[in-house]
Amino acid sequence: MDHFLYRDGILHAEDVAIPDIAAAVGTPFYVYSTATLERHYRLFTEALSPLPHLVCFAVKSNSNLAVLKVLADLGAGMDVVSGGEYLRAKAAGVPGGRIVFSGVGKTREEMRLALQGGIRQFNVESEPELLALSEVALALDAVAPIAMRVNPDVDAKTHEKIATGRKENKFGIPIARAREVYALAARLPGIEVCAVDVHIGSQLTDLEPFEQAYLKVADLTRALRADGHAIRRLDLGGGLGIPYTRSNEAPPLPADYGALIKRTVGDLGCEIEIEPGRLISGNAGLLVAATIYVKQGEDRDFLILDAAMNDLVRPSMYGAHHDIVPVIEPAAATEGHPYDVVGPVCETGDTFARARPLPPVAAGDLIAFRSAGAYGAVMASEYNTRPLVPEVLVKGDHFAVIRARPTFDEILNRDSIPVWL
Ligand code: LLP
């Protein structure tokens, strides 16, 4: 469920009409709904209660400071994967004690930054990283709290580019070697073992892979405790999928996921951490674009938008489907016409959809991509020197620009021409 609905024939974000935002900020733009973000966060906290838990929002899915602040104000933790994301979480008011640091290649500078600013836990993915972290912590006279991320060799049954829990993936340590690596961790003076971490992939639409992975984590936790490690927390990762089409997809709900967590690891007395990104932010955002031209090709019609693959890369990168809706509601009986929906970038990969049935569209018409709040703005680039599109946050009948569109001067001034040229 989200808060983007037609009202009097016009698509609204909560109580704000989309054309009003377009008139104020120009197109294309991302728009997010505060109510949807809050609702999705609460679904997770309700699903995990009464287990002690912390929902750590995966900042990579949407890292705008205002979005992070909405969640931080509700008590959310954050899952960060870079020094930059760590600084964003802090800037949004999240205390270090609610930030977990994930990622397969943390640098020593990033470790220092988090140790100095405060951190709940590092999710460590290799022995070399563990050794480096211990050294960095010792040099700061600190102790780094850690989970080892284990790779359970489970097939997440999702797109190959976002599956992370198979042994051939770069992530985590093989679960079979976990006891050995935890023994090493316990010997290192700069390390405090406190948790186990697992994350098997993203956009999972079936609970069964989670179940397999979490049962393996439960067994491992018992074994590690028998080895003398004080495992107080389990970080179960993110990955719960969302419906990208309104019609036929029904991925499991957070409540089902919570019940699964209770069934598989609920008896261990651990505090549960989860790292959802997409389920919180995905359906809380739209990308709104205007039609530049409707072009008749030899055998099809092209809808040429002012948004392109650099603004929303998921269709060209993963073949992902995003529902596309007109901002002005079509009359009920309107027949769909198939369009190839494309952007202005000079490659054929800049295609959002092929033969997508839409009500007849004319130049100037606004359209919206649904489910664009996660992995949308954060993956945007300035390819073709197209400015990053602005982001707007709506709450009730208010809206505010939460990231402005850069000017061409700002973009050009980031380059410099060497004096010897
Ligand atoms: N935790 C870790 C360690 C992760 O690597 C990820 C996502 C998450 C949590 C959050 O997963 P979520 O709940 O959002 O599924 N760009 C791709 C998705 C990449 C996901 C990477 N890791 C896409 O647009 O589909």
Coordinates of C-alpha atoms and ligand atoms in Angstrom, one line a residue:
M1 CA 0.0 0.0 0.0
D2 CA 1.2 3.5 -0.7
H3 CA 0.0 7.1 -0.7
F4 CA 0.0 7.9 -4.4
L5 CA -3.6 7.9 -5.5
Y6 CA -5.8 9.6 -8.0
R7 CA -8.0 12.3 -6.5
D8 CA -10.4 14.2 -8.7
G9 CA -8.7 12.6 -11.7
I10 CA -5.2 13.8 -10.7
L11 CA -2.4 11.7 -9.3
H12 CA -1.5 12.9 -5.8
A13 CA 1.3 12.2 -3.4
E14 CA -0.6 12.2 -0.1
D15 CA -2.5 15.5 -0.3
V16 CA -0.3 17.2 -2.9
A17 CA -1.2 17.2 -6.6
I18 CA 1.7 16.0 -8.7
P19 CA 1.3 18.7 -11.3
D20 CA 1.7 21.3 -8.6
I21 CA 5.1 19.8 -7.7
A22 CA 6.0 19.7 -11.4
A23 CA 5.1 23.4 -11.8
A24 CA 7.3 24.3 -8.9
V25 CA 10.4 22.2 -9.5
G26 CA 10.2 21.2 -13.2
T27 CA 10.6 17.6 -14.5
P28 CA 11.9 15.0 -14.1
F29 CA 11.8 14.7 -10.3
Y30 CA 11.5 12.0 -7.6
V31 CA 8.8 12.4 -5.0
Y32 CA 8.6 10.5 -1.7
S33 CA 5.7 10.1 0.7
T34 CA 6.5 10.4 4.4
A35 CA 3.3 8.5 5.4
T36 CA 4.4 5.5 3.2
L37 CA 7.9 5.5 4.6
E38 CA 6.5 5.6 8.2
R39 CA 3.9 2.9 7.5
H40 CA 6.5 0.5 6.0
Y41 CA 8.9 1.0 8.8
R42 CA 6.2 0.3 11.4
L43 CA 5.1 -2.9 9.6
F44 CA 8.6 -4.3 10.4
T45 CA 8.7 -3.2 14.0
E46 CA 5.2 -4.6 14.5
A47 CA 6.2 -7.9 12.8
L48 CA 9.2 -8.4 15.1
S49 CA 7.5 -7.4 18.3
P50 CA 7.7 -8.6 21.1
L51 CA 11.3 -9.8 20.2
P52 CA 13.9 -7.2 21.1
H53 CA 14.9 -5.8 17.8
L54 CA 16.3 -2.9 15.7
V55 CA 15.1 -2.2 12.2
C56 CA 18.2 -0.9 10.4
F57 CA 17.1 0.9 7.2
A58 CA 19.4 0.0 4.3
V59 CA 20.7 3.5 3.4
K60 CA 21.8 2.3 0.0
S61 CA 18.2 2.1 -1.2
N62 CA 17.5 5.8 -0.5
S63 CA 20.1 7.9 1.2
N64 CA 18.5 11.4 1.1
L65 CA 19.0 13.0 4.5
A66 CA 15.3 13.9 4.8
V67 CA 14.2 10.3 4.1
L68 CA 16.7 9.1 6.7
K69 CA 15.4 11.7 9.2
V70 CA 11.8 10.5 8.8
L71 CA 13.0 7.0 9.8
A72 CA 15.5 8.1 12.4
D73 CA 12.7 10.1 14.2
L74 CA 10.8 6.8 14.5
G75 CA 13.8 5.2 16.2
A76 CA 15.2 3.3 13.2
G77 CA 18.7 2.1 13.0
M78 CA 20.7 2.4 9.8
D79 CA 22.7 -0.2 7.7
V80 CA 25.5 1.7 5.9
V81 CA 28.0 0.4 3.4
S82 CA 30.5 3.3 3.1
G83 CA 32.0 6.2 5.0
G84 CA 29.7 8.5 3.0
E85 CA 26.6 6.6 4.1
Y86 CA 27.8 6.6 7.6
L87 CA 28.1 10.4 7.5
R88 CA 24.6 10.6 6.1
A89 CA 23.2 8.5 8.9
K90 CA 24.9 10.7 11.5
A91 CA 23.8 13.9 9.7
A92 CA 20.2 12.7 9.8
G93 CA 20.5 12.4 13.6
V94 CA 21.1 8.6 14.0
P95 CA 23.3 7.9 17.0
G96 CA 26.3 5.6 16.3
G97 CA 24.8 3.0 18.6
R98 CA 22.1 2.5 16.0
I99 CA 24.3 2.2 12.9
V100 CA 25.6 -1.1 11.6
F101 CA 28.4 -1.0 9.0
S102 CA 28.1 -3.7 6.2
G103 CA 30.1 -4.2 3.0
V104 CA 32.8 -6.4 1.6
G105 CA 35.5 -3.8 1.2
K106 CA 35.6 -1.4 4.1
T107 CA 38.8 0.7 4.1
R108 CA 40.8 1.6 7.2
E109 CA 39.7 5.2 6.9
E110 CA 36.1 4.1 6.9
M111 CA 36.8 1.9 10.0
R112 CA 38.4 4.8 11.8
L113 CA 35.5 7.2 10.9
A114 CA 33.0 4.8 12.4
L115 CA 35.0 3.9 15.5
Q116 CA 35.5 7.6 16.3
G117 CA 31.9 8.6 15.6
G118 CA 30.4 5.6 17.3
I119 CA 29.1 2.3 15.8
R120 CA 26.8 -0.5 16.9
Q121 CA 28.6 -3.2 15.0
F122 CA 30.8 -3.9 12.0
N123 CA 29.5 -6.8 9.8
V124 CA 32.9 -8.2 8.8
E125 CA 33.2 -10.2 5.6
S126 CA 36.7 -11.7 5.6
E127 CA 39.7 -12.6 7.8
P128 CA 41.9 -9.8 6.3
E129 CA 39.2 -7.3 7.1
L130 CA 39.0 -8.7 10.6
L131 CA 42.7 -8.3 11.1
A132 CA 42.7 -4.7 9.7
L133 CA 39.8 -3.8 11.9
S134 CA 41.5 -5.0 15.0
E135 CA 44.7 -3.0 14.2
V136 CA 42.7 0.1 13.5
A137 CA 40.7 -0.2 16.7
L138 CA 43.9 -0.8 18.8
A139 CA 45.6 2.2 17.3
L140 CA 42.6 4.3 18.5
D141 CA 42.5 2.6 21.9
A142 CA 39.1 1.2 21.0
V143 CA 37.4 -2.1 20.6
A144 CA 35.3 -2.9 17.6
P145 CA 32.1 -4.8 18.1
I146 CA 31.6 -7.3 15.3
A147 CA 29.4 -9.8 13.6
M148 CA 30.9 -12.0 11.0
R149 CA 28.7 -12.1 7.8
V150 CA 28.3 -15.7 7.0
N151 CA 27.6 -17.0 3.5
P152 CA 25.1 -19.8 3.9
D153 CA 25.2 -21.0 0.3
V154 CA 21.5 -20.6 -0.2
D155 CA 19.8 -19.8 -3.5
A156 CA 17.8 -16.6 -3.0
K157 CA 15.9 -17.2 -6.3
T158 CA 16.2 -13.6 -7.3
H159 CA 18.0 -11.7 -10.2
E160 CA 21.5 -13.0 -10.5
K161 CA 23.0 -9.5 -10.0
I162 CA 21.4 -9.1 -6.6
A163 CA 21.7 -12.6 -5.2
T164 CA 24.5 -12.6 -2.5
G165 CA 24.2 -15.9 -0.5
R166 CA 25.7 -18.5 -2.8
K167 CA 29.2 -19.7 -2.3
E168 CA 30.3 -18.3 -5.7
N169 CA 29.3 -14.7 -4.5
K170 CA 31.9 -12.4 -3.1
F171 CA 30.0 -11.9 0.2
G172 CA 30.7 -13.2 3.7
I173 CA 32.7 -16.1 4.9
P174 CA 31.7 -19.7 4.1
I175 CA 29.4 -20.8 7.0
A176 CA 31.4 -24.0 7.3
R177 CA 34.5 -22.0 8.3
A178 CA 32.6 -19.7 10.7
R179 CA 33.7 -21.3 13.9
E180 CA 37.4 -21.1 12.9
V181 CA 37.0 -17.4 12.0
Y182 CA 35.1 -16.6 15.2
A183 CA 37.9 -18.3 17.2
L184 CA 40.4 -16.0 15.5
A185 CA 38.1 -13.0 16.2
A186 CA 38.0 -13.8 19.9
R187 CA 41.8 -13.8 20.0
L188 CA 42.2 -10.4 18.5
P189 CA 42.6 -7.6 21.0
G190 CA 40.8 -4.9 19.1
I191 CA 37.7 -7.1 18.4
E192 CA 34.6 -7.8 20.5
V193 CA 32.4 -10.6 19.1
C194 CA 28.8 -9.9 19.6
A195 CA 26.7 -11.1 16.7
V196 CA 26.2 -13.2 13.6
D197 CA 25.2 -11.6 10.3
V198 CA 23.6 -13.0 7.1
H199 CA 22.2 -11.3 4.0
I200 CA 21.3 -13.5 1.0
G201 CA 20.0 -11.1 -1.6
S202 CA 17.5 -8.5 -2.6
Q203 CA 13.9 -8.6 -4.0
L204 CA 13.1 -12.0 -2.6
T205 CA 9.5 -12.9 -3.3
D206 CA 9.6 -16.3 -1.6
L207 CA 10.3 -16.8 2.2
E208 CA 11.8 -20.3 1.7
P209 CA 15.4 -19.1 1.1
F210 CA 15.2 -16.9 4.2
E211 CA 14.0 -19.9 6.2
Q212 CA 17.0 -22.1 5.0
A213 CA 19.5 -19.3 5.8
Y214 CA 18.0 -18.5 9.2
L215 CA 17.9 -22.1 10.3
K216 CA 21.6 -22.4 9.4
V217 CA 22.3 -19.2 11.4
A218 CA 20.4 -20.7 14.4
D219 CA 22.5 -23.8 14.3
L220 CA 25.7 -21.8 14.0
T221 CA 24.7 -19.5 16.9
R222 CA 24.3 -22.5 19.2
A223 CA 27.6 -23.9 18.1
L224 CA 29.4 -20.6 18.6
R225 CA 27.9 -20.2 22.1
A226 CA 29.1 -23.7 22.9
D227 CA 32.5 -22.5 21.8
G228 CA 32.2 -19.7 24.4
H229 CA 31.3 -16.7 22.2
A230 CA 28.7 -14.3 23.7
I231 CA 26.4 -14.0 20.7
R232 CA 23.8 -11.4 21.8
R233 CA 22.4 -10.3 18.4
L234 CA 21.6 -11.7 15.0
D235 CA 21.6 -9.5 12.0
L236 CA 19.3 -11.2 9.4
G237 CA 20.0 -8.8 6.5
G238 CA 17.4 -7.2 4.2
G239 CA 15.9 -8.4 1.0
L240 CA 12.2 -8.8 1.4
G241 CA 10.7 -8.1 -2.1
I242 CA 8.0 -5.6 -3.1
P243 CA 5.2 -5.8 -5.7
Y244 CA 6.4 -3.9 -8.8
T245 CA 3.2 -4.5 -10.6
R246 CA -0.2 -3.7 -9.2
S247 CA -1.9 -6.6 -10.8
N248 CA -0.6 -10.1 -10.1
E249 CA 2.4 -10.0 -7.7
A250 CA 1.9 -10.7 -4.1
P251 CA 5.2 -11.1 -2.3
P252 CA 5.2 -12.2 1.4
L253 CA 4.2 -9.5 3.9
P254 CA 6.5 -8.2 6.7
A255 CA 4.1 -10.0 9.1
D256 CA 4.8 -13.4 7.4
Y257 CA 8.5 -12.6 7.5
G258 CA 8.4 -11.7 11.2
A259 CA 6.6 -14.9 11.9
L260 CA 9.3 -16.8 10.1
I261 CA 12.0 -15.0 12.1
K262 CA 10.3 -15.9 15.3
R263 CA 9.9 -19.5 14.2
T264 CA 13.6 -20.0 13.1
V265 CA 15.6 -17.9 15.5
G266 CA 13.1 -16.6 18.1
D267 CA 14.1 -19.0 20.8
L268 CA 17.8 -18.0 21.0
G269 CA 17.2 -14.9 23.2
C270 CA 19.1 -12.7 20.7
E271 CA 18.2 -9.2 19.8
I272 CA 17.2 -9.2 16.1
E273 CA 18.5 -6.8 13.6
I274 CA 17.1 -6.6 10.1
E275 CA 18.3 -4.4 7.2
P276 CA 15.3 -3.7 4.9
G277 CA 15.7 -1.1 2.2
R278 CA 13.4 -1.7 -0.7
L279 CA 10.4 -2.6 1.3
I280 CA 10.5 0.6 3.2
S281 CA 11.5 3.1 0.5
G282 CA 10.5 1.4 -2.8
N283 CA 6.8 2.0 -3.0
A284 CA 7.3 5.3 -1.1
G285 CA 8.6 7.0 -4.3
L286 CA 7.7 8.0 -7.8
L287 CA 9.8 9.3 -10.6
V288 CA 7.7 11.9 -12.5
A289 CA 8.6 12.8 -16.1
A290 CA 7.2 14.7 -18.9
T291 CA 6.7 13.5 -22.5
I292 CA 9.0 15.4 -24.9
Y293 CA 7.7 13.8 -28.1
V294 CA 5.5 11.0 -29.3
K295 CA 7.4 9.6 -32.3
Q296 CA 6.0 7.2 -34.8
G297 CA 8.5 4.5 -35.7
E298 CA 8.1 2.1 -38.6
D299 CA 6.2 -0.5 -36.5
R300 CA 5.7 1.1 -33.1
D301 CA 5.2 4.4 -31.3
F302 CA 7.9 5.7 -29.0
L303 CA 7.1 7.8 -26.0
I304 CA 10.2 10.0 -25.6
L305 CA 10.4 11.2 -22.0
D306 CA 12.6 13.8 -20.3
A307 CA 13.7 11.1 -17.8
A308 CA 16.3 8.6 -18.9
M309 CA 18.4 5.6 -17.9
N310 CA 20.7 7.8 -16.0
D311 CA 17.8 8.9 -13.7
L312 CA 16.3 5.4 -13.2
V313 CA 18.7 2.7 -14.3
R314 CA 16.8 -0.4 -13.0
P315 CA 15.0 -1.2 -16.3
S316 CA 18.2 -1.1 -18.4
M317 CA 20.4 -2.6 -15.7
Y318 CA 18.3 -5.5 -14.5
G319 CA 15.5 -5.6 -17.0
A320 CA 13.3 -4.4 -14.2
H321 CA 9.6 -3.6 -14.6
H322 CA 8.2 -0.4 -13.2
D323 CA 4.5 0.4 -13.6
I324 CA 4.1 3.6 -15.6
V325 CA 0.9 5.6 -15.0
P326 CA -0.4 8.9 -16.5
V327 CA -0.6 11.8 -14.0
I328 CA -4.0 12.7 -15.3
E329 CA -6.3 9.7 -14.8
P330 CA -7.7 8.3 -18.0
A331 CA -11.4 7.8 -18.4
A332 CA -12.4 4.3 -17.2
A333 CA -13.1 3.0 -20.7
T334 CA -9.9 4.3 -22.3
E335 CA -8.2 1.6 -24.4
G336 CA -4.5 1.0 -23.9
H337 CA -2.1 1.8 -26.8
P338 CA 1.3 0.1 -26.8
Y339 CA 4.3 2.4 -26.5
D340 CA 8.0 1.8 -26.3
V341 CA 8.8 4.2 -23.4
V342 CA 12.3 5.6 -23.8
G343 CA 14.6 8.4 -22.7
P344 CA 16.8 10.9 -24.6
V345 CA 20.1 9.1 -23.9
C346 CA 22.0 8.0 -27.0
E347 CA 21.8 4.3 -26.6
T348 CA 19.1 1.7 -27.2
G349 CA 19.6 0.5 -23.6
D350 CA 17.8 3.7 -22.6
T351 CA 14.5 2.0 -22.8
F352 CA 12.1 1.8 -19.8
A353 CA 9.5 -0.4 -21.3
R354 CA 8.6 -2.0 -24.6
A355 CA 5.1 -2.2 -26.0
R356 CA 3.7 -1.0 -22.7
P357 CA -0.1 -0.4 -23.0
L358 CA -0.9 3.1 -21.9
P359 CA -3.7 5.5 -22.5
P360 CA -3.0 7.8 -25.5
V361 CA -0.2 10.2 -24.5
A362 CA 0.6 13.6 -26.0
A363 CA 3.7 15.7 -25.9
G364 CA 3.8 17.6 -22.6
D365 CA 1.8 15.0 -20.7
L366 CA 3.2 14.0 -17.3
I367 CA 3.7 10.3 -16.4
A368 CA 4.9 8.6 -13.3
F369 CA 7.1 5.5 -12.7
R370 CA 5.8 3.8 -9.6
S371 CA 8.0 1.9 -7.1
A372 CA 10.9 4.2 -7.7
G373 CA 11.8 5.2 -4.1
A374 CA 14.4 2.5 -3.7
Y375 CA 17.5 2.2 -5.9
G376 CA 16.3 5.1 -8.0
A377 CA 17.8 8.5 -7.2
V378 CA 20.7 6.7 -5.4
M379 CA 21.8 5.0 -8.6
A380 CA 21.4 8.0 -10.8
S381 CA 24.3 9.5 -12.7
E382 CA 25.0 12.5 -14.9
Y383 CA 25.6 10.5 -18.0
N384 CA 25.1 12.7 -21.1
T385 CA 25.6 15.6 -18.7
R386 CA 22.1 15.3 -17.6
P387 CA 21.7 17.0 -14.1
L388 CA 20.7 14.7 -11.3
V389 CA 17.0 15.1 -10.9
P390 CA 15.7 16.8 -7.8
E391 CA 14.0 14.9 -4.9
V392 CA 10.9 16.1 -3.2
L393 CA 9.4 15.0 0.1
V394 CA 5.6 15.2 0.8
K395 CA 4.0 15.1 4.2
G396 CA 0.2 15.7 4.2
D397 CA -0.3 18.8 2.2
H398 CA 3.3 20.1 2.4
F399 CA 6.1 19.4 0.0
A400 CA 9.7 20.4 0.0
V401 CA 12.7 20.0 -2.3
I402 CA 15.1 17.8 -0.4
R403 CA 17.7 17.8 -3.0
A404 CA 17.8 20.5 -5.6
R405 CA 18.6 20.0 -9.3
P406 CA 22.2 21.1 -9.8
T407 CA 22.8 24.0 -12.2
F408 CA 24.9 23.5 -15.3
D409 CA 27.5 25.9 -13.7
E410 CA 27.7 23.6 -10.7
I411 CA 28.2 20.6 -12.9
L412 CA 30.8 22.2 -15.2
N413 CA 32.7 23.7 -12.2
R414 CA 33.4 20.3 -10.8
D415 CA 35.8 19.7 -13.7
S416 CA 39.0 21.5 -14.1
I417 CA 41.3 22.0 -17.0
P418 CA 45.1 21.6 -16.1
V419 CA 47.2 24.6 -16.6
W420 CA 49.4 22.7 -19.0
L421 CA 46.6 22.2 -21.4
Ligands
LLP1 N1 21.8 -5.4 3.7 C1 22.8 -5.7 2.8 C2 24.1 -6.2 3.3 C3 22.6 -5.5 1.4 O1 23.6 -5.7 0.6 C4 21.3 -5.0 1.0 C5 21.1 -4.7 -0.5 C6 20.3 -4.7 1.9 C7 20.6 -5.0 3.2 C8 19.0 -4.2 1.5 O2 18.3 -5.0 0.7 P1 16.8 -4.7 0.3 O3 15.9 -4.9 1.6 O4 16.7 -3.3 -0.2 O5 16.4 -5.7 -0.7 N2 20.3 -2.0 -6.9 C9 19.5 -3.3 -6.8 C10 19.4 -3.8 -5.4 C11 20.8 -4.0 -4.8 C12 20.7 -4.5 -3.4 C13 22.0 -4.6 -2.7 N3 22.0 -4.9 -1.4 C14 18.1 -3.0 -7.4 O6 17.8 -2.0 -7.9 O7 17.3 -4.0 -7.5

